[in-house]
Coordinates of N, CA, C and O in Angstrom, one line a residue:
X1 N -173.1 31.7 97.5 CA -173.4 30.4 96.8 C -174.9 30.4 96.6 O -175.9 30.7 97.3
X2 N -174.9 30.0 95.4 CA -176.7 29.9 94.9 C -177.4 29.1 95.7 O -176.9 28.7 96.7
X3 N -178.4 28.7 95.5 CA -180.1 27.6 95.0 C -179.2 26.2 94.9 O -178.8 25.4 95.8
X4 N -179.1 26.3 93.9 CA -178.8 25.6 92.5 C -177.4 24.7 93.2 O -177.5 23.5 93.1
X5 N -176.1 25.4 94.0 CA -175.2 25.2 94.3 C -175.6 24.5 95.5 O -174.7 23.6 95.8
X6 N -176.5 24.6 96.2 CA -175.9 24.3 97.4 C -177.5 22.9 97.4 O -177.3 21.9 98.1
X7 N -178.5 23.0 96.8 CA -178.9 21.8 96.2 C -177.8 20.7 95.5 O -177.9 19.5 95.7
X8 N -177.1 21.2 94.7 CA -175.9 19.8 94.6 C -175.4 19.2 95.6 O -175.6 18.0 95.7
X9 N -174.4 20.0 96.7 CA -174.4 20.0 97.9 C -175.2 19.1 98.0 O -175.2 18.2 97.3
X10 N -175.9 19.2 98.9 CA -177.6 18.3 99.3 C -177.5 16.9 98.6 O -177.7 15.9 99.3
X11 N -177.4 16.8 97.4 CA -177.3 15.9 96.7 C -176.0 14.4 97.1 O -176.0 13.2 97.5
X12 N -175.2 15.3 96.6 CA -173.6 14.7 97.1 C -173.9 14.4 98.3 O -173.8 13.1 98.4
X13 N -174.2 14.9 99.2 CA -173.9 14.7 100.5 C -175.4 13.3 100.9 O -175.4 12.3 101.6
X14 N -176.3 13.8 100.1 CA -177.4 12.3 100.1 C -176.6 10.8 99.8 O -176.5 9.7 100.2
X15 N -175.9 11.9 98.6 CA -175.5 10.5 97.7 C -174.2 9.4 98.8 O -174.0 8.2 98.9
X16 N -173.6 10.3 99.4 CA -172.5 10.1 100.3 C -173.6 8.8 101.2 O -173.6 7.6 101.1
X17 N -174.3 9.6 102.0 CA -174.7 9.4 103.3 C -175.7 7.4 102.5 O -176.0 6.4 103.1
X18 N -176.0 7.6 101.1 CA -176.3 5.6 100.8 C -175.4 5.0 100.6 O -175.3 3.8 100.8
X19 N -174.5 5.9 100.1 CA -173.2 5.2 99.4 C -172.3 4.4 101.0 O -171.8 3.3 101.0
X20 N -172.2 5.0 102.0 CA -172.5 4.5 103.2 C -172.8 3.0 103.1 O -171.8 2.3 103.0
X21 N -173.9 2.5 103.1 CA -174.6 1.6 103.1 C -174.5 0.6 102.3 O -174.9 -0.6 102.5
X22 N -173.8 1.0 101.2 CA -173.7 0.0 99.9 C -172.3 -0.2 99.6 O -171.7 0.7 99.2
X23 N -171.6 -1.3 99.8 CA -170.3 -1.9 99.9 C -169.8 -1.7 99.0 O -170.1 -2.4 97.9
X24 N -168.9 -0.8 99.0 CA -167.7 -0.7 97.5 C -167.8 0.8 97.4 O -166.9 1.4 96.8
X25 N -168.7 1.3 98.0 CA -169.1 2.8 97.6 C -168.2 3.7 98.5 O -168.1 3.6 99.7
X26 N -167.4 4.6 97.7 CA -166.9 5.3 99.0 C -168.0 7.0 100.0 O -167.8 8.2 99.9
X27 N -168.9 6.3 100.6 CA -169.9 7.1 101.0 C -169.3 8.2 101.9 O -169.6 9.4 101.7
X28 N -168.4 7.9 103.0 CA -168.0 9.0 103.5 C -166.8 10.2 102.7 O -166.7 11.4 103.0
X29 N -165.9 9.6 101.7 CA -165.5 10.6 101.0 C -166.0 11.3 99.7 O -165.4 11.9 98.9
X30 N -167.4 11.0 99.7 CA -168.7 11.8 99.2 C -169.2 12.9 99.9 O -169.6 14.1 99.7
X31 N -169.1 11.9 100.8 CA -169.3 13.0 102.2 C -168.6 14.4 102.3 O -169.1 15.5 102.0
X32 N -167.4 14.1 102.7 CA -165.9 14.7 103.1 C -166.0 15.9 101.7 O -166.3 17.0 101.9
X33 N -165.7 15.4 100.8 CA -165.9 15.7 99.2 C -167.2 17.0 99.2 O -166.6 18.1 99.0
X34 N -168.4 17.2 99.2 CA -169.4 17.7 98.9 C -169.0 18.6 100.4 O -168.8 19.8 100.1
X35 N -168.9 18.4 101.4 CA -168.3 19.9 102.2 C -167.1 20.3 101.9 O -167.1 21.5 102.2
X36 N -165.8 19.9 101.5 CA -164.9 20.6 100.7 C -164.9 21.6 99.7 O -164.3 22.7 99.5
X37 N -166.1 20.9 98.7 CA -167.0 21.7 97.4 C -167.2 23.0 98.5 O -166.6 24.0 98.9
X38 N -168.6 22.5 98.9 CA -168.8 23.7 99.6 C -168.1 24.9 100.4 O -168.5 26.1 100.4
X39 N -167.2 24.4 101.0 CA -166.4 25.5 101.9 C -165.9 26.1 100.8 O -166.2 27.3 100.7
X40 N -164.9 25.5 99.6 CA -164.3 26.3 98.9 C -165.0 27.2 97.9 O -164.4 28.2 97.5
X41 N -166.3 26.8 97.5 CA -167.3 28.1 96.8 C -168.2 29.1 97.9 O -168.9 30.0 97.4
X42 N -168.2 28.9 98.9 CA -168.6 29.8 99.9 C -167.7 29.7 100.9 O -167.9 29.0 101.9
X43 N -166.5 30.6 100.4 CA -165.2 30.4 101.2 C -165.5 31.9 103.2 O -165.0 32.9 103.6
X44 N -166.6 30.8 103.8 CA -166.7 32.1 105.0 C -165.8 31.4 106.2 O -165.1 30.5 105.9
X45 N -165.9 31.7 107.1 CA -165.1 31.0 108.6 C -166.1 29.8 108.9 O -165.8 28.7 109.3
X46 N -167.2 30.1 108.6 CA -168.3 29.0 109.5 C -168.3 27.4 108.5 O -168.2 26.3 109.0
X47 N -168.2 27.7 106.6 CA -167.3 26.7 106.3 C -166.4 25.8 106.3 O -166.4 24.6 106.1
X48 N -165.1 26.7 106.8 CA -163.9 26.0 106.9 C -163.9 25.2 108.5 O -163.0 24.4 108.8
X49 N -164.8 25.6 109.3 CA -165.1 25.2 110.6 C -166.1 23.9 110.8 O -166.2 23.1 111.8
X50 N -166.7 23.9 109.5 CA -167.0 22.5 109.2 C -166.4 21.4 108.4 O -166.6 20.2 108.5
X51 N -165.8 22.2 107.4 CA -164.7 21.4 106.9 C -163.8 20.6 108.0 O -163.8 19.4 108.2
X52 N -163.2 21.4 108.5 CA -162.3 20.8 109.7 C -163.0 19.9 110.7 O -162.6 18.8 111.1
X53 N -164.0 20.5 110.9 CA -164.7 19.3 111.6 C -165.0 18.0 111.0 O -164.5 17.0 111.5
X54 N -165.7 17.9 109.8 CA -165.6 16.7 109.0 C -164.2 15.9 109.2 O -163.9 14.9 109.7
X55 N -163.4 17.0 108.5 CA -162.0 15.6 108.7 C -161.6 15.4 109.7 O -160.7 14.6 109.8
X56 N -162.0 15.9 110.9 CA -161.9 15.2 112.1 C -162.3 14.3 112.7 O -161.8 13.7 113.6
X57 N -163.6 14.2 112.1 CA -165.1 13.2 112.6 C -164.9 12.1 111.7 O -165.3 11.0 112.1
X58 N -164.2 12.4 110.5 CA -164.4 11.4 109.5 C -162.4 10.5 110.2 O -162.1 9.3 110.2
X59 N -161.7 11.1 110.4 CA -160.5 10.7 110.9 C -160.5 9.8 112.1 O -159.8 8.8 112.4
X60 N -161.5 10.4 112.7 CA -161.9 9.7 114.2 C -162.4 8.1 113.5 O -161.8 7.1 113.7
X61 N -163.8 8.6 112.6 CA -165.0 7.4 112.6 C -163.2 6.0 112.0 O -163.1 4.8 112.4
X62 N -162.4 6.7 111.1 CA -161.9 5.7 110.5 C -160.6 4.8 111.6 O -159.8 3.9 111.4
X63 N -160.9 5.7 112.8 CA -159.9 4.9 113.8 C -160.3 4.3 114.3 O -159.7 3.3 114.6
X64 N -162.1 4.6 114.8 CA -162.6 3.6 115.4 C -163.0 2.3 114.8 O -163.1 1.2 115.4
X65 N -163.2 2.6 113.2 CA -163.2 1.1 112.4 C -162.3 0.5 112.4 O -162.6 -0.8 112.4
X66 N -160.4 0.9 112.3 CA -159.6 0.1 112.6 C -159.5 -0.6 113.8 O -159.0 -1.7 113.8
X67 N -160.0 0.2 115.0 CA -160.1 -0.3 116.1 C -160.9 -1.8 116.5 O -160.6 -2.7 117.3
X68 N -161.6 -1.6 115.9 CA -162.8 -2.9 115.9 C -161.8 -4.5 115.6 O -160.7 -4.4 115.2
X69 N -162.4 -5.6 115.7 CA -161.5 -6.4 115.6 C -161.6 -7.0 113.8 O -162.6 -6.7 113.2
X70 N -160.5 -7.7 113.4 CA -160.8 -8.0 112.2 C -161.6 -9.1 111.6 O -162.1 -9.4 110.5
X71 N -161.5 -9.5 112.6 CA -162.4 -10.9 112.6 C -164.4 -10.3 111.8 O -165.2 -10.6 111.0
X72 N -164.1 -9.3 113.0 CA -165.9 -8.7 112.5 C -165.7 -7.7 111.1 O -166.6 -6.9 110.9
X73 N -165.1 -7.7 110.6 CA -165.2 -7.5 109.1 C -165.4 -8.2 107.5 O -164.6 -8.3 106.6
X74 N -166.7 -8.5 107.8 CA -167.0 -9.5 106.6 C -167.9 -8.7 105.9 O -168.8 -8.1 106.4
X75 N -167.5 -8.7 104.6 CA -168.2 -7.8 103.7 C -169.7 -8.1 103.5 O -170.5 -7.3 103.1
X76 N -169.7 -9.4 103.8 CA -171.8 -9.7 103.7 C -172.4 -9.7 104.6 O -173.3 -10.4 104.9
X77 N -171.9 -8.6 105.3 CA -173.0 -8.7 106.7 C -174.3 -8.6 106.7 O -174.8 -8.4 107.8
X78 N -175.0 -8.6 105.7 CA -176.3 -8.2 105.6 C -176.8 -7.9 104.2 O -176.2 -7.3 103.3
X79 N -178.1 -8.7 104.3 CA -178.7 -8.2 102.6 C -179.2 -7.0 102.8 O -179.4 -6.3 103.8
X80 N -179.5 -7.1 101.2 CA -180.2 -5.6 100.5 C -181.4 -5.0 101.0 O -181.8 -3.9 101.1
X81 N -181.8 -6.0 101.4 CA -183.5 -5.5 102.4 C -182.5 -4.8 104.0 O -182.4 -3.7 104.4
X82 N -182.1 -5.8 104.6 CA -182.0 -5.9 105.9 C -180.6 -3.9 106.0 O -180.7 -3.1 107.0
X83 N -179.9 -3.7 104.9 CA -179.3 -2.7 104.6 C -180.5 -1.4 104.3 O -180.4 -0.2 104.6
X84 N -181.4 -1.8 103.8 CA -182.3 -0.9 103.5 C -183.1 -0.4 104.6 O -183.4 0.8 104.6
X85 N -183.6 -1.2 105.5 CA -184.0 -1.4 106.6 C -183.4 -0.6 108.2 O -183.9 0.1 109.2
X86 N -182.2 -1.0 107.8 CA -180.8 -0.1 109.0 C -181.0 1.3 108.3 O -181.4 2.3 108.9
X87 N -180.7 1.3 107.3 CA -180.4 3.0 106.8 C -181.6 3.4 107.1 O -181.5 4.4 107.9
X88 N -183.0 3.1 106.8 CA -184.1 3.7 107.3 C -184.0 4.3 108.3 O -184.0 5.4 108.7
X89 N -183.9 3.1 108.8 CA -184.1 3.6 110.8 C -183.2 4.5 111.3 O -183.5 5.5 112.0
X90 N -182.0 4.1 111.0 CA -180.9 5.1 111.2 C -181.7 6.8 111.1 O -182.1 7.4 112.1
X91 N -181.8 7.2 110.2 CA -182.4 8.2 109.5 C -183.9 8.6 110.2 O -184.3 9.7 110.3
X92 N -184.3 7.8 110.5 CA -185.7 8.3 111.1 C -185.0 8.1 112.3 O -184.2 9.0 112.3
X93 N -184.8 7.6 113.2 CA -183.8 8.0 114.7 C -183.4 9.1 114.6 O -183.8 9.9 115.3
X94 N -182.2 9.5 113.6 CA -181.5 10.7 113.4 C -182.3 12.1 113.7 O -181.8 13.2 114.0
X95 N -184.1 11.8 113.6 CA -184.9 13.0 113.4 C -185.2 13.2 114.6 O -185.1 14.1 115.4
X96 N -185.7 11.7 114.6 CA -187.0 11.5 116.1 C -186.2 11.9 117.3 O -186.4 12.8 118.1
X97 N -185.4 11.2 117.1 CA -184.3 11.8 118.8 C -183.4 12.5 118.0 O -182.9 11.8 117.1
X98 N -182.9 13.7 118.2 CA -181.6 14.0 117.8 C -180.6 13.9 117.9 O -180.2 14.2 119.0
X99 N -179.7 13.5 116.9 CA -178.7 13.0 116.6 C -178.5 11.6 117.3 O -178.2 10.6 116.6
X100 N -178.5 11.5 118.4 CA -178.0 10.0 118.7 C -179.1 9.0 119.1 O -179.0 8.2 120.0
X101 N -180.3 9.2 118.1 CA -181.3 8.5 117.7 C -181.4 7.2 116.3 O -182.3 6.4 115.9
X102 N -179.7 7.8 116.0 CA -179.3 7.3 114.7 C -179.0 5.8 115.3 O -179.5 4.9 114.7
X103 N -178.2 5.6 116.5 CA -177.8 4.3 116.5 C -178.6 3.3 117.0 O -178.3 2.1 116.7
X104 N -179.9 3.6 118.1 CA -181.0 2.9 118.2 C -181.9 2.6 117.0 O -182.5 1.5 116.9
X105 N -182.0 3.4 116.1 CA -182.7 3.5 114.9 C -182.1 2.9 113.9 O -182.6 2.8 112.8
X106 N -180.8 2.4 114.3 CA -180.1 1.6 113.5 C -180.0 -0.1 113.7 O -179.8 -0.9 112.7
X107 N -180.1 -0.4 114.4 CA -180.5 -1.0 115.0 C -181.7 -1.9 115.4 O -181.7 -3.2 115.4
X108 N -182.8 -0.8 115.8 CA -183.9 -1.3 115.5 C -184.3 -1.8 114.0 O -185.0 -2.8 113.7
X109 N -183.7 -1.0 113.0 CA -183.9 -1.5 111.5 C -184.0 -2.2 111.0 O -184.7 -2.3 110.0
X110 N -182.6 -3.5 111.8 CA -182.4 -4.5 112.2 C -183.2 -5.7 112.6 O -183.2 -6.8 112.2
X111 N -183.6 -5.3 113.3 CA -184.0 -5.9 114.4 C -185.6 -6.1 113.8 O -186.2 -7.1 114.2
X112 N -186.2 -5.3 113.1 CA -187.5 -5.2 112.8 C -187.3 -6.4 111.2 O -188.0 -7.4 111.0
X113 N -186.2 -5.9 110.4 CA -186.0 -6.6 109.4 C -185.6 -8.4 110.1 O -186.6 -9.1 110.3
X114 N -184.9 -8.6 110.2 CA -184.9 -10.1 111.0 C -185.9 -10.0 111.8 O -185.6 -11.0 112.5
X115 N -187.4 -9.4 112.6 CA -188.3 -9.9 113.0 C -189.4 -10.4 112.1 O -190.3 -11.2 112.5
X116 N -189.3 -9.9 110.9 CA -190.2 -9.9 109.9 C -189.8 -11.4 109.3 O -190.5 -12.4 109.4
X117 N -188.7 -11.4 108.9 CA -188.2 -12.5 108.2 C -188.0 -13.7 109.3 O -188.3 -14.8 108.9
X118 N -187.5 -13.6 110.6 CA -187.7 -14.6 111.4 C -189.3 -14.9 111.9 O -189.9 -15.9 111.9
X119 N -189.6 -14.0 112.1 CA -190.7 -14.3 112.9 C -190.6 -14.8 114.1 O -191.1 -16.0 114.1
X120 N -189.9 -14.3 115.7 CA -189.9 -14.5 116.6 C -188.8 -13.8 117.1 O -187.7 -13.9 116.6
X121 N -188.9 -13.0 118.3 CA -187.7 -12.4 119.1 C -186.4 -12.9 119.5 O -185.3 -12.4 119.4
X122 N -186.7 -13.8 119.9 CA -185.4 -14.7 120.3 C -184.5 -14.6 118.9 O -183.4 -14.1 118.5
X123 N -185.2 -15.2 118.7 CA -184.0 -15.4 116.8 C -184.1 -14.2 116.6 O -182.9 -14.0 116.2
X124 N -184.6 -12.9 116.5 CA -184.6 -11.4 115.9 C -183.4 -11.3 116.3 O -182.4 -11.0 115.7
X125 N -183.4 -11.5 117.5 CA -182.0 -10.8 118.6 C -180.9 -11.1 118.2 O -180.0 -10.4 117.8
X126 N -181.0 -12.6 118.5 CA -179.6 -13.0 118.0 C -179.3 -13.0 116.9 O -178.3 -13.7 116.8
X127 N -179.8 -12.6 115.6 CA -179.7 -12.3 114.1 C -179.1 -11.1 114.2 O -178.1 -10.8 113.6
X128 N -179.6 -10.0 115.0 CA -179.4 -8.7 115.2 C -177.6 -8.4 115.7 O -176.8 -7.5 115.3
X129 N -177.3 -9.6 117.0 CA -176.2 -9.0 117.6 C -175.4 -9.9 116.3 O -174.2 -9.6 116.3
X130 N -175.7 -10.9 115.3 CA -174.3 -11.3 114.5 C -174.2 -10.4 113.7 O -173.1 -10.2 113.3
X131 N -175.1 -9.7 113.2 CA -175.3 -8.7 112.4 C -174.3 -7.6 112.9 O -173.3 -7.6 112.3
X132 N -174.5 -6.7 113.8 CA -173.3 -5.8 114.2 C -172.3 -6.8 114.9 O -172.1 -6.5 116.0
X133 N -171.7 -7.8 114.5 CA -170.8 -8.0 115.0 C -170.0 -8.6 113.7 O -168.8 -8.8 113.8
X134 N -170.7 -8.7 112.8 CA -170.6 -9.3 111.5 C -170.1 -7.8 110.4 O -170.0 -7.9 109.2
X135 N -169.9 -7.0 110.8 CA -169.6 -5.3 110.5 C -170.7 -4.4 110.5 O -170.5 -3.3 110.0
X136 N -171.9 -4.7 110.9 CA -172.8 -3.7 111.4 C -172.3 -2.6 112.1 O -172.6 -1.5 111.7
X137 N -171.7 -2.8 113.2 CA -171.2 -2.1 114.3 C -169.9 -0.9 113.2 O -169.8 0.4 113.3
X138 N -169.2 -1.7 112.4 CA -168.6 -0.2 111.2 C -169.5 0.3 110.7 O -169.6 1.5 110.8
X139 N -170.5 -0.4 110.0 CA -171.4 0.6 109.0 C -171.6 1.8 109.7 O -171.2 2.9 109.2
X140 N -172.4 1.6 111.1 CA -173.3 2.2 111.9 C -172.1 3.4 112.2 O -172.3 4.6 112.0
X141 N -170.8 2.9 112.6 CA -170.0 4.1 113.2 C -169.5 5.1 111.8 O -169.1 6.2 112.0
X142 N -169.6 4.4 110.3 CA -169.1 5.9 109.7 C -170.2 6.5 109.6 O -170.3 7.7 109.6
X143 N -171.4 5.7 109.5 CA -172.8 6.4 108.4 C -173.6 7.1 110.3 O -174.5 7.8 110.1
X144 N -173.3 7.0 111.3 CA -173.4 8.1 112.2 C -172.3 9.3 111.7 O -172.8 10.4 111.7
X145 N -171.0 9.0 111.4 CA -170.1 9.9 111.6 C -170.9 11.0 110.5 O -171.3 12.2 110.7
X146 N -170.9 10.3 109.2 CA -171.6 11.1 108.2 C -172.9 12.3 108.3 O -173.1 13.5 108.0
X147 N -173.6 11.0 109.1 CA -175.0 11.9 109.3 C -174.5 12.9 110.3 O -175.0 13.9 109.8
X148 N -173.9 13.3 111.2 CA -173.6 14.7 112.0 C -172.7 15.2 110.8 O -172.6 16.4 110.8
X149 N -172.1 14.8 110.1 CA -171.6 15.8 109.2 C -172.3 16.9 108.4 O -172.0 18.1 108.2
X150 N -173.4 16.0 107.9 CA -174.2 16.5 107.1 C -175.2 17.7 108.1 O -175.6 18.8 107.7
X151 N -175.4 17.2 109.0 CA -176.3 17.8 110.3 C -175.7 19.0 110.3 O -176.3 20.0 110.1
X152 N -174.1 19.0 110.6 CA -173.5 20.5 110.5 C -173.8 21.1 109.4 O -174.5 22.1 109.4
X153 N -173.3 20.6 108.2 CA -173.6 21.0 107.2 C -174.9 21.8 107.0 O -174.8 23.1 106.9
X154 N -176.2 21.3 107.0 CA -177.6 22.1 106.7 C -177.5 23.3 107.9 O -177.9 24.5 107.8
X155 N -176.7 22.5 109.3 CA -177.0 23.3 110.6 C -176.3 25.0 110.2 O -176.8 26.0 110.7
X156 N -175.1 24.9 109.2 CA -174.2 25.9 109.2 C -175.0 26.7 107.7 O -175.0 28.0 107.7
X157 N -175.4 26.2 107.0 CA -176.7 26.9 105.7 C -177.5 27.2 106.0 O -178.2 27.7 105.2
X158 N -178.2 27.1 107.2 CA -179.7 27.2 107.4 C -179.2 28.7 108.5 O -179.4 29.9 108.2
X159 N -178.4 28.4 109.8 CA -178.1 29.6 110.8 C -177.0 30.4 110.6 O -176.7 31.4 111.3
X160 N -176.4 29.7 109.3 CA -174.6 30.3 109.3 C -174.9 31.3 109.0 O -174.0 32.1 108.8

């Protein structure tokens, strides 16, 4: 698989990992989708080993969203800043600590965005827990599931 190939890859799998974040989008089968591509044009063992892994991770992430209650599934849990804000952090967590730096960092994203716009802790906080309880707590569990996807993904192009 080329350059060229597996920068699309990269792409897709970017595009997955906002599409995440942005309601209507289907971000994790962007996901799912762009290592499929991949395994099937660089058809080696260490692809199909991530393939499988994905739909396992992505099978899991979609049990545990059913699992959650329905009540906390409200499609406006959060504006466009405060979504911009989570995905950041998520993503800089994801670096700073590995891998499970995503959900503190998600969090905090949160928490920094309602401190800015509140202006005081108390209200940050409790803006923060309606917020994952408001479907924060889904976003956070596919768009982690994603980001270790993708993690395998570069992890299996870079050492595979």
């Amino acid at each position: 698989m080329g350059v060229s190939d597996l920068l699309l890859v990269a792409l897709v799998l970017l595009l997955g990992l906002c599409g995440v974040l942005v309601p209507g989008v289907p971000g994790s089968w962007l996901v799912w989708a762009a290592v499929m591509w991949w395994a099937l044009k660089d058809p080696q063992p260490v692809a199909w080993w991530v393939l499988v892994g994905a739909t396992v991770a992505l099978f899991l992430s979609q049990v545990v969203r059913w699992a959650l209650p329905p009540r906390r599934m409200r499609p406006n849990w959060a504006s466009r800043r405060m979504t911009v804000y989570a995905g950041v952090g998520s993503f800089l967590g994801f670096f700073l600590i590995p891998v499970l730096g995503s959900i503190p960092g998600f969090m905090a994203g949160i928490y920094l965005e309602e401190r800015l716009r509140l202006g005081r802790h108390g209200e940050a906080r409790a803006a923060l827990r309606t917020a994952m309880r408001s479907g924060g707590s889904s976003v956070l569990a596919e768009l982690f599931t994603c980001q270790l996807i993708a993690g395998a993904w570069l992890g299996a192009v870079i050492w595979g």
